[in-house]
Amino acid sequence: MAMFHAAYSSLTPDAFAAERLLLLPEEVLLSDGCHSGKAVLIADGRFQEVDDAESLIQRHPDLSPITLPDQLLMPGFIDTHHHLTQSLGKSLVCGEPSEIFKRIWVPLEGSLDEELLQLSAKLAALEALRGGFTTAVDAGTRSAADTASIALAAEETGLRCVLGFICNDQGGTTGKQDVKQILNRAEHHLIRWEGNKLIKPSLAISIPEAASDTMLHATSALCAEAGTIFQTHVNEHLQAVERSLVARRQRPLEHLYSIGALGPQTLIAHATLVTPDELNMLRDTDTAVAFNPVASAWKGNAVAPALQMAALGIRFGLGTDGTRSDAFRLMDAAETSQRLAFGLSTGDSSCGGGWRWLEHASRSAADAAGLKGLTGEIAPGMAADFLLVDLAVPEMTPTWDRIWELVRYANRDQLTAVFTNGRLRLWQGWPVEWDGRALLRNIREAAVAVHQAPIYRVHPTATQHRAQYREATTPQPTLSIEGYNP
Ligand SMILES: [Zn+2]
């Protein structure tokens, strides 16, 4: 035991600086479960070999193996739905009613200049990595500033990013442009990041009502052609479903289906208010879904029927929707939401068997994000996007079922290290190549800009709410009536 402690404490970030790394962790999470006695060889940013430790060491006598006692090597998580430029407003939305994008996000993002856009994206990227996400799918910013600021933030932190470019031609962003102008910029965005090791471009339309049918169809088709994903928010709020019904006599998903905007390239965020027919449309078109359980709890009108989607073969990945970048808590929320919304009433005590939430936060999430075969699992040829998780914690001791333990007990403070493309990005929660605390100082100063944004917040702060509540529930003094003597 003493030896293990010595080995762990002697481990420093410098140990991972070599070009080629032969890692011998306590356990490795492969697609079929956790294994002991395995090793991985990393070079050129990718997993080159995954095999029994003994044979790998024998095949590479030139490399000094790095033993990682008490560490689980597992795939980095993938957040299939994020808004990297909303990080300055995080707790402004607590307690707010639905459709907060109208009152908070659009005004906030509209007030960001390029510098603030970059700062907020960098903060969000740091939070994502700290929460175990090595990839985030950004749904696009409503700010008029260049998306290059977001790409730069991802590159500086090492977060892999599917970078959305918004193509609304009917509002919902700052600045208006015609269809042709937008499509030109969209095409430019799709070729602009070629050869970039972390950025993959994508196109987005905020919600179907923010674009014309021509634009919806063209954007989706452009993505299919370019081999990337088309993102849009659909069937999240009752108000939006009803607006669509009034305007078109179609629900938003029916609308997208009827104009041919669904397909394997399309990633629908939310799909919480879905009819059985709409589920069939998702399945028949092989459309993917970003299932955002925390967003449902915080500002939604319903919980997406994720287990039903799984049973139908609908592709989906877990997403934060910019709520809270903690991958372990996201998996926990995914399971809990299905349990409370569906499992309790049907007596389904399994509710995904634990593994489903891990899988839809990694490999299946990569598929939904258009990154299949690139990231999301520990296998030869895949990008070396991975986590080292400290297993020597009371919450996971003794171990009987590692996967359930990861879903229900693991915590981001167990993350020893976060890697993307084989490069160490975070060590015990903090960046190794740049000053994370200096960023926080900058953010505190820059956040004053939020006061200038025309945000309309409905809910008071918790402290104000408490005071109002106490006042409202304090018994009023009774009127004394002269001469009345019971
Ligand atoms: Zn969203």
Coordinates of C-alpha atoms and ligand atoms in Angstrom, one line a residue:
M1 CA 0.0 0.0 0.0
A2 CA 2.8 2.4 0.9
M3 CA 4.4 1.7 -2.5
F4 CA 1.1 2.7 -4.3
H5 CA 1.1 6.0 -2.4
A6 CA 4.7 6.6 -3.3
A7 CA 4.0 5.9 -7.0
Y8 CA 0.9 8.2 -7.1
S9 CA 2.5 11.1 -5.4
S10 CA 5.6 10.8 -7.5
L11 CA 3.4 11.3 -10.6
T12 CA 3.7 14.8 -12.0
P13 CA 2.5 16.4 -15.3
D14 CA 6.1 16.2 -16.6
A15 CA 5.7 12.4 -16.8
F16 CA 3.4 12.9 -19.8
A17 CA 5.6 15.3 -21.9
A18 CA 7.1 12.6 -24.1
E19 CA 6.1 12.2 -27.8
R20 CA 5.2 8.6 -27.3
L21 CA 3.5 7.4 -24.2
L22 CA 3.1 3.9 -22.9
L23 CA 0.6 4.0 -20.1
L24 CA -0.2 1.2 -17.7
P25 CA -3.3 2.3 -15.7
E26 CA -5.0 0.3 -13.0
E27 CA -8.0 -0.1 -15.2
V28 CA -8.9 0.9 -18.8
L29 CA -12.5 1.5 -19.9
L30 CA -13.0 -0.2 -23.3
S31 CA -16.3 -0.5 -25.2
D32 CA -17.2 -3.8 -23.4
G33 CA -16.3 -2.6 -19.9
C34 CA -13.4 -2.1 -17.5
H35 CA -10.3 -4.1 -17.8
S36 CA -7.2 -4.6 -15.6
G37 CA -3.7 -5.5 -16.9
K38 CA -4.1 -3.5 -20.1
A39 CA -1.8 -0.8 -21.5
V40 CA -2.2 1.8 -24.2
L41 CA 0.4 3.3 -26.5
I42 CA -0.1 6.9 -27.6
A43 CA 1.8 8.6 -30.4
D44 CA 0.9 11.4 -32.9
G45 CA -2.1 12.3 -30.8
R46 CA -3.8 8.9 -31.3
F47 CA -4.1 5.6 -29.5
Q48 CA -1.7 3.4 -31.5
E49 CA -2.1 0.1 -29.6
V50 CA -4.4 -1.1 -26.8
D51 CA -3.3 -4.5 -25.5
D52 CA -2.2 -6.6 -22.5
A53 CA 0.4 -4.7 -20.6
E54 CA 3.0 -7.5 -20.8
S55 CA 2.9 -7.9 -24.5
L56 CA 2.9 -4.1 -25.2
I57 CA 5.9 -3.7 -23.0
Q58 CA 7.7 -6.5 -24.8
R59 CA 6.9 -5.0 -28.2
H60 CA 8.3 -1.6 -27.2
P61 CA 11.4 -2.1 -25.1
D62 CA 12.6 1.4 -26.1
L63 CA 9.7 3.0 -24.1
S64 CA 9.6 3.4 -20.4
P65 CA 6.2 2.5 -19.3
I66 CA 4.3 4.9 -17.0
T67 CA 2.5 2.9 -14.3
L68 CA -0.7 4.6 -13.1
P69 CA -1.8 2.9 -9.9
D70 CA -5.3 3.6 -8.8
Q71 CA -6.1 5.4 -12.1
L72 CA -8.8 4.5 -14.5
L73 CA -8.1 5.5 -18.1
M74 CA -11.4 6.2 -19.8
P75 CA -12.6 8.1 -22.9
G76 CA -13.2 11.9 -22.4
F77 CA -16.9 12.8 -22.3
I78 CA -18.6 14.5 -25.2
D79 CA -21.1 17.3 -24.6
T80 CA -23.4 17.1 -27.6
H81 CA -25.1 20.5 -26.9
H82 CA -23.4 23.5 -25.5
H83 CA -23.4 27.3 -25.8
L84 CA -19.8 28.2 -25.1
T85 CA -20.5 32.0 -25.2
Q86 CA -23.1 32.0 -22.5
S87 CA -20.7 31.3 -19.6
L88 CA -20.8 34.9 -18.3
G89 CA -24.5 34.6 -17.5
K90 CA -24.6 31.2 -15.8
S91 CA -26.5 31.8 -12.6
L92 CA -28.6 34.6 -14.1
V93 CA -31.0 31.9 -15.3
C94 CA -31.7 30.1 -12.0
G95 CA -35.4 30.1 -11.2
E96 CA -36.3 31.6 -14.6
P97 CA -39.4 30.4 -16.6
S98 CA -38.8 28.8 -20.0
E99 CA -37.6 30.5 -23.2
I100 CA -34.8 32.2 -21.3
F101 CA -33.0 32.7 -24.6
K102 CA -35.3 35.6 -25.4
R103 CA -34.9 37.5 -22.1
I104 CA -31.3 36.5 -21.2
W105 CA -29.2 34.8 -23.8
V106 CA -29.9 36.8 -27.0
P107 CA -29.4 40.2 -25.1
L108 CA -26.3 38.8 -23.3
E109 CA -24.6 37.3 -26.4
G110 CA -25.6 40.3 -28.5
S111 CA -23.6 42.6 -26.2
L112 CA -20.4 40.6 -26.4
D113 CA -17.6 42.0 -28.6
E114 CA -14.9 39.7 -29.9
E115 CA -12.7 40.0 -26.8
L116 CA -15.6 39.1 -24.5
L117 CA -16.7 36.3 -26.8
Q118 CA -13.3 34.8 -26.6
L119 CA -13.1 35.2 -22.8
S120 CA -16.5 33.7 -22.2
A121 CA -15.7 30.8 -24.6
K122 CA -12.4 30.2 -22.9
L123 CA -14.1 30.1 -19.5
A124 CA -16.7 27.7 -20.8
A125 CA -14.0 25.5 -22.4
L126 CA -12.1 25.4 -19.1
E127 CA -15.2 24.4 -17.2
A128 CA -15.9 21.7 -19.8
L129 CA -12.5 20.2 -19.4
R130 CA -12.6 20.4 -15.6
G131 CA -15.9 18.5 -15.8
G132 CA -14.4 15.7 -17.9
F133 CA -15.6 16.8 -21.3
T134 CA -12.9 16.6 -24.0
T135 CA -15.3 17.6 -26.7
A136 CA -18.2 20.1 -26.8
V137 CA -20.6 20.8 -29.6
D138 CA -21.3 24.5 -29.7
A139 CA -24.7 25.4 -31.1
G140 CA -23.4 28.8 -32.4
T141 CA -23.4 32.2 -31.0
R142 CA -26.1 34.9 -31.5
S143 CA -23.3 37.5 -31.3
A144 CA -22.3 39.2 -34.5
A145 CA -18.6 38.7 -33.6
D146 CA -16.5 36.3 -35.5
T147 CA -16.6 32.6 -34.5
A148 CA -12.8 32.6 -34.7
S149 CA -12.8 33.9 -31.2
I150 CA -14.6 30.7 -30.0
A151 CA -12.2 28.5 -32.1
L152 CA -9.2 30.3 -30.5
A153 CA -10.6 29.7 -27.0
A154 CA -11.0 26.0 -27.8
E155 CA -7.4 25.8 -29.2
E156 CA -5.9 27.6 -26.3
T157 CA -7.5 25.3 -23.8
G158 CA -7.3 22.1 -25.8
L159 CA -11.0 21.4 -26.0
R160 CA -12.2 19.6 -29.1
C161 CA -15.0 21.6 -30.5
V162 CA -17.8 21.2 -33.1
L163 CA -18.2 24.8 -33.9
G164 CA -21.7 26.0 -35.0
F165 CA -22.3 28.9 -37.3
I166 CA -25.8 30.3 -37.1
C167 CA -27.6 30.7 -40.4
N168 CA -30.9 32.4 -39.2
D169 CA -32.5 34.5 -41.9
Q170 CA -35.6 35.5 -40.0
G171 CA -34.2 36.9 -36.8
G172 CA -32.9 35.5 -33.5
T173 CA -29.4 37.0 -34.0
T174 CA -28.0 40.4 -34.0
G175 CA -27.7 41.8 -37.5
K176 CA -29.8 40.9 -40.5
Q177 CA -28.6 39.4 -43.8
D178 CA -30.1 37.9 -46.9
V179 CA -30.1 34.2 -47.7
K180 CA -27.3 34.5 -50.2
Q181 CA -25.0 36.4 -47.9
I182 CA -25.6 33.9 -45.1
L183 CA -25.0 30.9 -47.3
N184 CA -21.7 32.4 -48.5
R185 CA -20.5 32.9 -45.0
A186 CA -21.7 29.4 -44.1
E187 CA -19.7 27.9 -47.0
H188 CA -16.7 29.8 -45.9
H189 CA -17.1 28.5 -42.3
L190 CA -17.3 24.9 -43.5
I191 CA -13.9 25.1 -45.3
R192 CA -12.2 27.6 -42.9
W193 CA -11.1 25.0 -40.3
E194 CA -9.7 22.4 -42.7
G195 CA -6.7 20.6 -41.2
N196 CA -7.4 22.0 -37.7
K197 CA -6.8 19.2 -35.2
L198 CA -9.5 20.4 -32.7
I199 CA -12.1 22.3 -34.6
K200 CA -14.8 20.8 -36.7
P201 CA -17.3 23.3 -38.4
S202 CA -21.0 22.8 -38.2
L203 CA -24.0 24.9 -39.3
A204 CA -27.0 25.8 -37.1
I205 CA -30.4 27.5 -37.0
S206 CA -31.4 28.6 -33.5
I207 CA -35.0 27.4 -33.8
P208 CA -36.9 26.5 -37.0
E209 CA -39.0 29.7 -36.7
A210 CA -35.8 31.8 -37.0
A211 CA -35.3 30.7 -40.7
S212 CA -37.2 30.4 -43.9
D213 CA -37.9 26.9 -45.3
T214 CA -35.4 27.6 -48.1
M215 CA -32.7 28.4 -45.5
L216 CA -33.5 25.4 -43.3
H217 CA -33.3 23.0 -46.2
A218 CA -30.2 24.6 -47.7
T219 CA -28.3 24.6 -44.4
S220 CA -29.1 21.0 -43.6
A221 CA -28.2 20.0 -47.2
L222 CA -24.9 21.9 -47.0
C223 CA -24.0 20.0 -43.8
A224 CA -24.8 16.6 -45.4
E225 CA -22.6 17.5 -48.3
A226 CA -19.8 18.6 -46.1
G227 CA -20.0 15.6 -43.9
T228 CA -20.8 17.6 -40.8
I229 CA -23.8 18.2 -38.5
F230 CA -26.7 20.6 -38.8
Q231 CA -27.9 21.8 -35.4
T232 CA -31.2 23.2 -34.3
H233 CA -33.3 23.5 -31.1
V234 CA -36.7 21.7 -31.6
N235 CA -39.7 20.8 -29.5
E236 CA -38.3 22.1 -26.3
H237 CA -40.9 24.5 -25.0
L238 CA -44.7 24.4 -25.2
Q239 CA -44.8 28.0 -26.4
A240 CA -42.6 27.2 -29.4
V241 CA -44.6 24.1 -30.3
E242 CA -47.8 26.2 -30.2
R243 CA -46.3 29.1 -32.2
S244 CA -45.4 26.6 -34.9
L245 CA -48.9 25.1 -34.8
V246 CA -50.5 28.5 -35.1
A247 CA -48.2 29.6 -37.9
R248 CA -48.0 26.4 -40.0
R249 CA -50.5 23.9 -38.5
Q250 CA -47.4 21.8 -37.9
R251 CA -45.3 21.0 -34.9
P252 CA -41.6 22.1 -35.3
L253 CA -40.4 18.5 -35.9
E254 CA -43.2 17.8 -38.3
H255 CA -42.2 21.0 -40.1
L256 CA -38.5 20.0 -40.4
Y257 CA -39.6 16.6 -41.6
S258 CA -41.9 18.0 -44.3
I259 CA -39.2 20.2 -45.8
G260 CA -36.6 17.5 -45.8
A261 CA -34.3 19.1 -43.1
L262 CA -34.0 16.0 -41.0
G263 CA -31.4 13.3 -41.8
P264 CA -28.3 11.6 -40.4
Q265 CA -26.5 15.0 -40.6
T266 CA -29.1 16.6 -38.3
L267 CA -28.7 17.0 -34.6
I268 CA -31.8 18.1 -32.8
A269 CA -31.3 19.7 -29.4
H270 CA -34.0 18.7 -26.8
A271 CA -36.9 16.9 -28.6
T272 CA -38.6 16.8 -25.2
L273 CA -42.1 17.4 -26.4
V274 CA -42.3 14.6 -28.9
T275 CA -45.4 12.7 -30.2
P276 CA -45.1 9.0 -31.2
D277 CA -45.3 10.1 -34.8
E278 CA -42.4 12.5 -34.4
L279 CA -40.3 9.8 -32.7
N280 CA -40.9 7.7 -35.9
M281 CA -39.8 10.7 -38.0
L282 CA -36.5 10.9 -36.0
R283 CA -36.0 7.1 -36.4
D284 CA -36.9 6.9 -40.1
T285 CA -34.7 9.8 -41.1
D286 CA -31.8 8.6 -38.8
T287 CA -31.7 12.1 -37.1
A288 CA -29.7 12.4 -33.9
V289 CA -30.8 14.0 -30.7
A290 CA -29.0 15.9 -27.9
F291 CA -30.6 14.7 -24.7
N292 CA -30.2 17.5 -22.1
P293 CA -31.6 16.3 -18.8
V294 CA -30.3 19.2 -16.7
A295 CA -31.8 21.7 -19.1
S296 CA -35.1 19.9 -18.7
A297 CA -34.9 20.2 -14.9
W298 CA -33.8 23.9 -14.9
K299 CA -35.9 25.4 -17.7
G300 CA -37.8 22.8 -19.6
N301 CA -41.4 21.7 -20.0
A302 CA -40.7 18.0 -20.2
V303 CA -38.0 15.3 -20.2
A304 CA -37.1 13.7 -23.5
P305 CA -38.1 10.0 -23.6
A306 CA -34.4 8.9 -24.0
L307 CA -35.0 5.2 -23.2
Q308 CA -37.9 5.1 -25.6
M309 CA -35.6 6.7 -28.2
A310 CA -32.9 4.1 -27.5
A311 CA -35.5 1.3 -27.9
L312 CA -36.5 2.7 -31.3
G313 CA -32.9 3.0 -32.4
I314 CA -32.8 6.8 -32.4
R315 CA -29.2 8.1 -32.1
F316 CA -28.6 10.4 -29.2
G317 CA -25.9 11.9 -27.0
L318 CA -26.0 13.6 -23.7
G319 CA -25.7 17.4 -23.6
T320 CA -25.4 20.1 -21.0
D321 CA -27.0 23.0 -23.0
G322 CA -24.6 25.2 -21.1
T323 CA -26.2 24.4 -17.8
R324 CA -23.4 22.8 -15.8
S325 CA -20.3 21.3 -17.3
D326 CA -19.9 18.3 -15.1
A327 CA -20.0 15.0 -17.0
F328 CA -20.5 12.8 -14.0
R329 CA -23.5 14.8 -12.7
L330 CA -24.8 14.9 -16.3
M331 CA -24.9 11.1 -16.5
D332 CA -26.5 11.0 -13.0
A333 CA -29.1 13.5 -14.2
A334 CA -29.8 11.5 -17.3
E335 CA -30.5 8.3 -15.3
T336 CA -32.5 10.1 -12.6
S337 CA -34.6 12.0 -15.2
Q338 CA -35.6 8.8 -16.9
R339 CA -36.3 7.1 -13.6
L340 CA -38.6 10.0 -12.3
A341 CA -40.3 10.7 -15.6
F342 CA -40.8 7.1 -16.8
G343 CA -39.2 4.3 -14.8
L344 CA -41.1 4.8 -11.6
S345 CA -44.5 4.6 -13.2
T346 CA -43.6 1.5 -15.2
G347 CA -41.6 -0.3 -12.5
D348 CA -38.5 -0.1 -14.7
S349 CA -35.8 -0.4 -11.9
S350 CA -33.0 -0.9 -14.4
C351 CA -33.6 2.4 -16.4
G352 CA -30.7 1.9 -18.8
G353 CA -28.6 -0.4 -16.7
G354 CA -26.0 2.2 -15.9
W355 CA -24.0 1.5 -19.0
R356 CA -26.4 3.3 -21.3
W357 CA -25.6 6.7 -19.8
L358 CA -21.9 6.2 -20.0
E359 CA -22.2 5.1 -23.6
H360 CA -24.4 8.0 -24.6
A361 CA -22.0 10.4 -23.0
S362 CA -19.0 9.0 -24.9
R363 CA -19.2 6.7 -28.0
S364 CA -22.8 7.4 -29.0
A365 CA -22.3 11.1 -28.3
A366 CA -19.4 11.1 -30.7
D367 CA -21.7 9.6 -33.3
A368 CA -24.5 12.2 -32.7
A369 CA -21.8 14.9 -32.9
G370 CA -20.6 13.8 -36.3
L371 CA -17.3 12.6 -34.8
K372 CA -17.7 8.8 -35.1
G373 CA -14.4 7.0 -35.6
L374 CA -12.5 10.1 -34.3
T375 CA -13.2 10.2 -30.6
G376 CA -15.4 8.8 -27.9
E377 CA -13.6 5.5 -27.2
I378 CA -10.2 4.0 -26.3
A379 CA -9.3 2.1 -29.4
P380 CA -6.4 2.0 -31.9
G381 CA -6.6 4.9 -34.4
M382 CA -8.9 7.0 -32.3
A383 CA -7.8 10.5 -31.1
A384 CA -6.2 10.2 -27.6
D385 CA -8.9 12.2 -25.9
F386 CA -9.0 10.6 -22.4
L387 CA -9.3 11.0 -18.7
L388 CA -7.4 9.6 -15.8
V389 CA -9.8 9.1 -12.9
D390 CA -8.6 8.5 -9.3
L391 CA -10.3 5.3 -8.1
A392 CA -8.8 5.4 -4.6
V393 CA -11.7 7.3 -3.1
P394 CA -14.1 6.1 -0.3
E395 CA -17.1 6.5 -2.7
M396 CA -15.8 3.8 -5.0
T397 CA -14.4 1.4 -2.5
P398 CA -14.9 -1.5 -2.5
T399 CA -15.7 -1.8 -6.1
W400 CA -18.4 -4.2 -7.4
D401 CA -19.6 -2.6 -10.6
R402 CA -17.3 0.1 -12.0
I403 CA -19.8 1.4 -14.6
W404 CA -22.6 1.9 -12.2
E405 CA -20.1 3.5 -9.8
L406 CA -19.1 6.0 -12.5
V407 CA -22.7 6.9 -13.2
R408 CA -23.8 7.3 -9.6
Y409 CA -20.8 7.9 -7.4
A410 CA -17.9 9.4 -9.4
N411 CA -17.2 13.1 -9.2
R412 CA -15.1 15.6 -11.2
D413 CA -12.7 16.1 -8.3
Q414 CA -11.5 12.5 -9.1
L415 CA -10.1 13.7 -12.4
T416 CA -6.3 13.5 -12.1
A417 CA -5.7 14.4 -15.8
V418 CA -7.5 15.4 -18.9
F419 CA -5.9 14.8 -22.4
T420 CA -7.0 15.7 -25.9
N421 CA -5.0 14.6 -29.0
G422 CA -2.6 12.8 -26.6
R423 CA -1.6 16.1 -24.9
L424 CA -2.1 16.8 -21.2
R425 CA -4.4 19.8 -20.8
L426 CA -5.5 19.7 -17.2
W427 CA -3.8 18.3 -14.1
Q428 CA -6.0 18.0 -11.0
G429 CA -8.5 20.4 -12.4
W430 CA -6.2 23.1 -13.6
P431 CA -4.5 23.8 -17.0
V432 CA -0.8 22.9 -17.3
E433 CA 0.1 25.1 -20.2
W434 CA -1.5 28.4 -19.2
D435 CA -2.7 30.3 -16.1
G436 CA -6.3 29.3 -15.3
R437 CA -6.5 31.6 -12.3
A438 CA -5.4 34.6 -14.3
L439 CA -8.3 33.9 -16.7
L440 CA -10.7 34.0 -13.7
R441 CA -9.3 37.4 -12.7
N442 CA -9.9 38.7 -16.2
I443 CA -13.4 37.3 -16.3
R444 CA -14.3 39.0 -13.0
E445 CA -13.3 42.3 -14.4
A446 CA -14.9 41.8 -17.8
A447 CA -18.2 40.5 -16.4
V448 CA -19.2 44.1 -15.6
A449 CA -20.2 44.3 -19.3
V450 CA -23.1 42.0 -18.4
H451 CA -24.7 44.9 -16.6
Q452 CA -25.0 46.8 -19.9
A453 CA -26.8 44.0 -21.7
P454 CA -30.6 44.6 -21.9
I455 CA -31.3 41.4 -19.9
Y456 CA -34.8 41.0 -18.4
R457 CA -34.7 38.7 -15.5
V458 CA -38.0 37.5 -14.1
H459 CA -36.9 35.7 -11.0
P460 CA -35.2 37.5 -8.1
T461 CA -31.8 36.3 -6.6
A462 CA -32.1 33.6 -4.0
T463 CA -31.6 36.2 -1.2
Q464 CA -34.2 38.6 -2.6
H465 CA -36.6 35.7 -3.1
R466 CA -36.1 34.6 0.5
A467 CA -36.8 38.1 1.8
Q468 CA -39.9 38.4 -0.4
Y469 CA -41.1 35.0 0.7
R470 CA -40.7 35.9 4.3
E471 CA -42.6 39.1 3.9
A472 CA -45.4 37.4 1.9
T473 CA -45.9 34.7 4.5
T474 CA -45.6 36.8 7.7
P475 CA -49.0 37.0 9.4
Q476 CA -50.4 40.5 9.2
P477 CA -51.3 42.2 12.5
T478 CA -55.0 41.8 13.2
L479 CA -57.1 44.9 13.4
S480 CA -58.2 45.7 17.0
I481 CA -61.8 46.8 17.2
E482 CA -62.6 49.2 19.9
G483 CA -64.8 47.8 22.6
Y484 CA -64.7 44.3 21.3
N485 CA -63.9 42.0 24.2
P486 CA -64.4 38.3 23.5
Ligands
ZN1 ZN -29.4 25.1 -26.5

